[in-house]
Coordinates of C-alpha atoms in Angstrom, one line a residue:
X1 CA -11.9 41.7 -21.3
X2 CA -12.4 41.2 -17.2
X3 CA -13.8 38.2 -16.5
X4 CA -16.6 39.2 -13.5
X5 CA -15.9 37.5 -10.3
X6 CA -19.6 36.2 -9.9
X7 CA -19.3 33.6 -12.8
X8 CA -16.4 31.8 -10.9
X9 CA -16.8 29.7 -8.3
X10 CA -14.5 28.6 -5.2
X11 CA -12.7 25.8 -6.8
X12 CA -11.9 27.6 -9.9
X13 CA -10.5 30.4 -7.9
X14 CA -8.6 27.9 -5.4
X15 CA -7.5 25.7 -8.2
X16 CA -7.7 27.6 -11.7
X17 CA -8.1 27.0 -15.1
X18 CA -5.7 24.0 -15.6
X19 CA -7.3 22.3 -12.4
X20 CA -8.9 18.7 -13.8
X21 CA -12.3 20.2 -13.4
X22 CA -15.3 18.5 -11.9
X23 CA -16.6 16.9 -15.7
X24 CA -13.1 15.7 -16.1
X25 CA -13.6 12.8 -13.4
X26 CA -15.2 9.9 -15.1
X27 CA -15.5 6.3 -13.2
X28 CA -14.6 4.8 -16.7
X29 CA -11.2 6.3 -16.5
X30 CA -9.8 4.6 -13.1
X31 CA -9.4 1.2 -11.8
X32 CA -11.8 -0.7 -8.9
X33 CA -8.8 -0.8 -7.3
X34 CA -8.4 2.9 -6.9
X35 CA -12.1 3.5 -6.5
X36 CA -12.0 0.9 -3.4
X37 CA -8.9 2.9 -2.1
X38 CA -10.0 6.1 -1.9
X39 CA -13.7 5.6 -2.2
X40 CA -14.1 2.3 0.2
X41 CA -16.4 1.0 -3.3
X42 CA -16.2 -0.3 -6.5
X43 CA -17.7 1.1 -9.5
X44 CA -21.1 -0.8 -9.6
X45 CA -21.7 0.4 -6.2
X46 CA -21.4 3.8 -6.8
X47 CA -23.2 3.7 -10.5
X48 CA -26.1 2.4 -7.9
X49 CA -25.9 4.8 -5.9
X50 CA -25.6 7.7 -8.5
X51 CA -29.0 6.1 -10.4
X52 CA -30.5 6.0 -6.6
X53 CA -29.8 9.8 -5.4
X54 CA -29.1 11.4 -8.9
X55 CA -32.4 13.1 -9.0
X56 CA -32.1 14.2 -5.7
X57 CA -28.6 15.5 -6.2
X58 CA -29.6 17.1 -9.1
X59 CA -31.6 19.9 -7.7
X60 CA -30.8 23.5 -9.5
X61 CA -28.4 25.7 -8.7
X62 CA -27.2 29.8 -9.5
X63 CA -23.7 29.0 -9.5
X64 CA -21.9 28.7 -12.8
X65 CA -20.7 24.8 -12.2
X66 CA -23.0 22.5 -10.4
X67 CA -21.5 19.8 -8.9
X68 CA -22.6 16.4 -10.5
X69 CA -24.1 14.0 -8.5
X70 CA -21.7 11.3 -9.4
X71 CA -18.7 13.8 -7.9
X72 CA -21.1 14.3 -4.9
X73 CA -21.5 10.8 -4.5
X74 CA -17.8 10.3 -4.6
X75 CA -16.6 13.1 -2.4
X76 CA -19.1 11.8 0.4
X77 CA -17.8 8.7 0.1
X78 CA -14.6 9.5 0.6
X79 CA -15.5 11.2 3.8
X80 CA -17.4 8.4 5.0
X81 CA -14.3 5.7 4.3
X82 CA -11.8 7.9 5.5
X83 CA -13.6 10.3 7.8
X84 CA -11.1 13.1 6.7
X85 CA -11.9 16.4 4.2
X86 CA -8.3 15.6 3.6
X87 CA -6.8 17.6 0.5
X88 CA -6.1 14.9 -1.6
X89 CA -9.4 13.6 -1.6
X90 CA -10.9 16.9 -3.2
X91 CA -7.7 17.0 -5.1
X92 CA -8.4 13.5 -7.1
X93 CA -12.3 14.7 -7.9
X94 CA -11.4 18.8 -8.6
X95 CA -13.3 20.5 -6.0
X96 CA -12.2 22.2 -2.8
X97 CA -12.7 21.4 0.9
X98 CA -15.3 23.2 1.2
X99 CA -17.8 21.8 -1.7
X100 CA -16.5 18.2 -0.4
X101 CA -18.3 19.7 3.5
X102 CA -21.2 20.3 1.1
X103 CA -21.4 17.4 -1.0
X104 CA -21.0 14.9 2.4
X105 CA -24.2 17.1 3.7
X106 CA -26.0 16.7 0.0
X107 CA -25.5 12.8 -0.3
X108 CA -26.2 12.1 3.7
X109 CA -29.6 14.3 3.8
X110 CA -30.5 12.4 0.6
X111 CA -29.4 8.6 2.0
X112 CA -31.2 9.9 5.1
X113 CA -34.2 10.5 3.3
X114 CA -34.5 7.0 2.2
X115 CA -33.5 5.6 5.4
X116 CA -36.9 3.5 6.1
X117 CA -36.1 2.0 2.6
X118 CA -33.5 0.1 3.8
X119 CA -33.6 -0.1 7.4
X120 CA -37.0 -1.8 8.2
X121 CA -37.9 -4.8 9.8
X122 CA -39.7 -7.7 7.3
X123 CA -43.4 -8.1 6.9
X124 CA -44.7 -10.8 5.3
X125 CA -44.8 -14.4 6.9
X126 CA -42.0 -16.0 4.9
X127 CA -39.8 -13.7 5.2
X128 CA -40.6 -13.4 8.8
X129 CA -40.0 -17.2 9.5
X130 CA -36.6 -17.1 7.1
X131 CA -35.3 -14.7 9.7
X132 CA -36.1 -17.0 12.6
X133 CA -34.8 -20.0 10.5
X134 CA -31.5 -18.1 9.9
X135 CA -30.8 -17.1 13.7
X136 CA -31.9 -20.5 15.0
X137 CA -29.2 -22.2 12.5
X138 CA -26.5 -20.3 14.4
X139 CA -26.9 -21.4 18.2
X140 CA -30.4 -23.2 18.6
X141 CA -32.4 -20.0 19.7
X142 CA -35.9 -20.3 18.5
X143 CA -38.0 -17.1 17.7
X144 CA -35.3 -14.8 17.6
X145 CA -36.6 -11.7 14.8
X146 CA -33.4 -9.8 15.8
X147 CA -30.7 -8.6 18.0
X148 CA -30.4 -5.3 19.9
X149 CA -27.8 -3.2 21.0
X150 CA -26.6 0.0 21.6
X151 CA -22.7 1.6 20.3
X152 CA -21.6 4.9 21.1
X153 CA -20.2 7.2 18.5
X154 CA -17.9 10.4 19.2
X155 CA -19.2 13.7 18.4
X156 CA -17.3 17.5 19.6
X157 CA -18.9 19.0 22.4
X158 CA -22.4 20.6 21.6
X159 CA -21.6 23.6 24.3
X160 CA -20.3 23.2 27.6
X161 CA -23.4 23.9 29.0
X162 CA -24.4 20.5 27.3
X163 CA -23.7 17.7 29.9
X164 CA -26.0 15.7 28.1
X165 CA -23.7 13.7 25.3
X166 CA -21.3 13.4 27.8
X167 CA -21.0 10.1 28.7
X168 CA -19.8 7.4 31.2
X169 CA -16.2 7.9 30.2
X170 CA -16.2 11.6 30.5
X171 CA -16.3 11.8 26.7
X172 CA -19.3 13.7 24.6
X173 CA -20.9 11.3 22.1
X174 CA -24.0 9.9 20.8
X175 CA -25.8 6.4 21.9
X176 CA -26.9 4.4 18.7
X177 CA -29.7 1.9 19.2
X178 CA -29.6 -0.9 16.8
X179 CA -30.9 -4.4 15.6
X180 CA -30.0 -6.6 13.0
X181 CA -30.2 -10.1 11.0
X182 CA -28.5 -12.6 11.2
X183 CA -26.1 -11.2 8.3
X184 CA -25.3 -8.1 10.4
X185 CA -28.2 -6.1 8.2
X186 CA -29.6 -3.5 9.8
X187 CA -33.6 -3.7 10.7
X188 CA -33.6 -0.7 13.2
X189 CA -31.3 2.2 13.6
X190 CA -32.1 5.0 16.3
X191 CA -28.9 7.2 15.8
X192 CA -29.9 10.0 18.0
X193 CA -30.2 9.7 21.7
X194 CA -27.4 11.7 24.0
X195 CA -24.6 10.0 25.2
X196 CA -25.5 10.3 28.7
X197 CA -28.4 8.0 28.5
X198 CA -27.9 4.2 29.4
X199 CA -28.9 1.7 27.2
X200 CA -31.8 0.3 29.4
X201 CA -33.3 4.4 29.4
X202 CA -32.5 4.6 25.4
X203 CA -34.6 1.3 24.6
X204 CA -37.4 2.7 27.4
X205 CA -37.7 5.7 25.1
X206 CA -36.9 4.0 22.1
X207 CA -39.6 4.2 18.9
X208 CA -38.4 0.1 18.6
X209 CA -40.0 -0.7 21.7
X210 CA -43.6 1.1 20.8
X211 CA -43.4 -0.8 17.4
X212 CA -42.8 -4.5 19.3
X213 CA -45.8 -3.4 21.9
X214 CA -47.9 -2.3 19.5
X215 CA -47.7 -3.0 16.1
X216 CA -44.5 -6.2 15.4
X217 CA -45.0 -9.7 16.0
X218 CA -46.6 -11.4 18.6
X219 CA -44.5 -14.6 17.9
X220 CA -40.9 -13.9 18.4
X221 CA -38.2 -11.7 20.4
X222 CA -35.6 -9.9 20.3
X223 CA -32.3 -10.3 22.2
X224 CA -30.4 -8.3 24.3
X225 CA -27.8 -8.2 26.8
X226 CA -27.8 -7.3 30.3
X227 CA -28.1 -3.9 30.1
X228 CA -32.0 -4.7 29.4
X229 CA -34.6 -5.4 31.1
X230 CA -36.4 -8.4 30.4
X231 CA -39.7 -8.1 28.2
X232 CA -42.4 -10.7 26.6
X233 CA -40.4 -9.5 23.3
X234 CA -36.8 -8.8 24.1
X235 CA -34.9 -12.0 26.2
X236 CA -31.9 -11.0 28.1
X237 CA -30.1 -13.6 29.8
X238 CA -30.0 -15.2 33.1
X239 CA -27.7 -13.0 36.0
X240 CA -27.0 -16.1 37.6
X241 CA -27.5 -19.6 35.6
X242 CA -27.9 -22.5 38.1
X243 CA -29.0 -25.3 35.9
X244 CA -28.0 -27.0 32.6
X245 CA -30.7 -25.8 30.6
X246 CA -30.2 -22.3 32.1
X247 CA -26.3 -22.5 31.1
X248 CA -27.3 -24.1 27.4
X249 CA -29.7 -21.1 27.2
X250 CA -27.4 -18.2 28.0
X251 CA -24.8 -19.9 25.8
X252 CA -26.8 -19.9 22.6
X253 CA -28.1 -15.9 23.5
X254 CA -24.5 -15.1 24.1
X255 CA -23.3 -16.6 20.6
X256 CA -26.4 -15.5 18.7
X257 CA -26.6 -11.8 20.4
X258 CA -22.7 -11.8 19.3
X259 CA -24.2 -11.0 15.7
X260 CA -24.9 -7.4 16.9
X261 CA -21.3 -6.8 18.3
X262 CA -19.6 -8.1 14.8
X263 CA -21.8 -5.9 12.8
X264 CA -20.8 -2.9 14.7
X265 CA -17.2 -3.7 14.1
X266 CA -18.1 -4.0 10.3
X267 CA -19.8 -0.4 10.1
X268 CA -16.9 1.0 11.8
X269 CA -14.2 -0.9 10.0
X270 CA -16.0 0.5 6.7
X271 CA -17.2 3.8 7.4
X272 CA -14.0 5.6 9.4
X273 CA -15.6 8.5 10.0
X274 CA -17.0 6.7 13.3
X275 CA -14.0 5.0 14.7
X276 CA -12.9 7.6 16.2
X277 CA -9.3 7.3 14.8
X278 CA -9.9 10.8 13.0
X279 CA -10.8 12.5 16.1
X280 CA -14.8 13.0 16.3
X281 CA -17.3 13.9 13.9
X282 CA -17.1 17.8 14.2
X283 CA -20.7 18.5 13.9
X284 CA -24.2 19.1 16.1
X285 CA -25.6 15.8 17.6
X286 CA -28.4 16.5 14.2
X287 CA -25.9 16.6 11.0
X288 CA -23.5 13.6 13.4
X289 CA -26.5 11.8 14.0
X290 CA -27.8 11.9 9.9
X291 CA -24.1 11.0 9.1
X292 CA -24.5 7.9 11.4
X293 CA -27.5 7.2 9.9
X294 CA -26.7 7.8 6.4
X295 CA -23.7 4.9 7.0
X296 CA -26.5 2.7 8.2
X297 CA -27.7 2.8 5.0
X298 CA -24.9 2.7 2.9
X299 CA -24.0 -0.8 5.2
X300 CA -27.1 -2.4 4.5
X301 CA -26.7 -1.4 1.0
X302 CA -23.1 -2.9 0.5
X303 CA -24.5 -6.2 1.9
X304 CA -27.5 -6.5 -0.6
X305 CA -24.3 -6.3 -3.3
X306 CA -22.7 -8.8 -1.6
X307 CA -19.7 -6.3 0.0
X308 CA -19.5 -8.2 2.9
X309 CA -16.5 -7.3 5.3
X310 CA -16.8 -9.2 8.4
X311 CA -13.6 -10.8 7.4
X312 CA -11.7 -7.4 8.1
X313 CA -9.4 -6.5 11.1
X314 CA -11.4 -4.7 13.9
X315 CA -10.6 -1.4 14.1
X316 CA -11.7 2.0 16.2
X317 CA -10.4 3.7 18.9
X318 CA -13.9 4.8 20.7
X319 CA -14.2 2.8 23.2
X320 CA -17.3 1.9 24.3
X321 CA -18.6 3.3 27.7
X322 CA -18.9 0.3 30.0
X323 CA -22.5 -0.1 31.9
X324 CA -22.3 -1.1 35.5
X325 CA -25.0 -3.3 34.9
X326 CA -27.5 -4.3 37.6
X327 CA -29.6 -7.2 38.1
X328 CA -32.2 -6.1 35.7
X329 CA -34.9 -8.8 35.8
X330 CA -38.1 -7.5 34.6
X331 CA -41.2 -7.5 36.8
X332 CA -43.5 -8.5 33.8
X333 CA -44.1 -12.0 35.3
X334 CA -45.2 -12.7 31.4
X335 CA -41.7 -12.1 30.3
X336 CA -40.4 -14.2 33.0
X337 CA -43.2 -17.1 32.1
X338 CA -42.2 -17.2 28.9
X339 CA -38.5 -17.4 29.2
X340 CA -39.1 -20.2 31.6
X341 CA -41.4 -21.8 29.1
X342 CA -38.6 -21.5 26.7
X343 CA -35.7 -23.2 29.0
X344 CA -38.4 -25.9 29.6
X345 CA -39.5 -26.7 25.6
X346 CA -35.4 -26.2 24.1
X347 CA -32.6 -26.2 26.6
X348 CA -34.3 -29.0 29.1

């Protein structure tokens, strides 16, 4: 008796019957080493992360096989690690290229969705003055809550109408705004902004700088390099040191704000797909944008496991756009005031 072509679906067509199907992939049966391999995790990772999005993965479906999370979770993975739908990847879990393009959507709309979960600056006082304690222990800069920069990622070319992600290098991508700890973990991410913008006009429009004018505290600063202008909560350095406390100052910015620079190397070390050494993410600025995003959280996750992988060989081949930078000093003759009271109180 015919089988009717509605109750199969893709990868039973692709791959038939004697395929290993998607229920025959258990963690249990393979090595950490092989789930670090082609995964980038070991297996208490990803049981986290099937316990964290497994309700969300596990919506319902008309098609005769749904695709467990845990094989979702794993495909997505893979594409994140690698960034390649490469065959063998679908291959090792028993789905086809095209259910891996649907799992990485699945899993990084459902990281996405928990973004503020994980990405978020702290609240209460003593975890507030922790933060301070931690950065001060690394170069003798008081007050610092974070440290700010921006990294370009690579993204195809929206339309070539579309001169907006194109950016200084002639090359269409999307300018990443981020902060972090003094472990590299993530308190901000604003994935979004076209690659055309310079860092100084992505921080002006930036929801991070309406949350430290309004609402963050009063009592601490950011850093960030010379591509920003001076603020009563964000420190840049001095253009042109003269003295030894002004020397002694931008040394300790420059080796504290170098937190930033070796957590972007991490993210892309861990998460290929940005690197660029794959060629760009072939997807609109949105979907690149929630994958970016969805690796933001998936980094800050790895770290509260203790996966830490600042030890790794930098790699990457975008290259990021390089800012003629001006001399930016601010106007805000409270920024400068306090600066100055600063170099006065701990660099004097």
């Amino acid at each position: 008796m015919a089988v009717p072509i509605a109750v199969l679906d893709c990868d039973l067509l692709l791959y038939g019957r004697g395929h290993r199907t998607l229920d025959r992939f258990k963690l249990e049966d393979v090595t950490d080493e092989y789930l670090v391999s082609t995964y980038g995790f070991p297996r208490q990772f990803i049981h986290y992360l099937v316990d964290l999005l497994g309700a969300t993965l596990s919506r319902p479906t008309q098609r005769s096989r749904a695709i467990s999370p845990e094989t979702q979770i794993l495909a997505a993975l893979g594409f994140y690690t690698s960034g390649s739908f490469q065959t063998r990847m679908g291959d090792a879990i028993g789905i086809s290229q095209a259910s891996m393009s649907r799992c990485v959507a699945n899993v990084t709309e459902a990281l996405v969705e928990r973004a503020s979960q994980f990405i978020h600056f702290p609240e209460d006082e003593a975890t507030v003055q922790s933060l301070k304690d931690d950065f001060y222990g690394l170069a003798g800069m008081p007050g610092v809550l974070g440290v700010v920069d921006c990294t370009h990622v690579a993204i195809k070319a929206p339309n070539a109408e579309d001169l907006s992600y194109v950016n200084r290098k002639g090359l269409h991508s999307l300018n990443c705004l981020m902060v972090c700890d003094s472990r590299g973990v993530l308190l901000s991410a604003e994935t979004h902004w076209p690659g055309s913008l310079p860092d100084c006009t992505v921080l002006e429009q930036a929801a991070l700088t309406s949350q430290f004018e309004t609402e963050l505290h009063k009592d601490g600063w950011l850093l960030g390099d010379s591509s920003f202008l001076l603020r009563t909560w964000l420190l840049t350095p001095l253009h042109i040191p003269e003295t030894p406390a002004e020397y002694r100052y931008n040394m300790a910015h420059s080796a504290t704000h170098n937190i930033i620079e070796r957590t972007f190397r991490t993210i892309r070390s861990r998460f290929r797909c940005l690197d660029g050494s794959k060629g760009t993410l072939q997807y609109s600025p949105e979907k690149s944008s929630h994958i970016i995003l969805a690796c933001c959280v998936l980094h800050n996750i790895s770290l509260q496991h203790g996966l830490d992988v600042w030890s790794s060989p930098a790699t990457g081949h975008m290259e990021q756009p390089e800012e003629e930078y001006e001399q930016m000093e601010s106007v805000d003759s409270e920024a400068c005031r306090i600066r100055q009271e600063l170099l006065l109180t701990h660099f004097s």
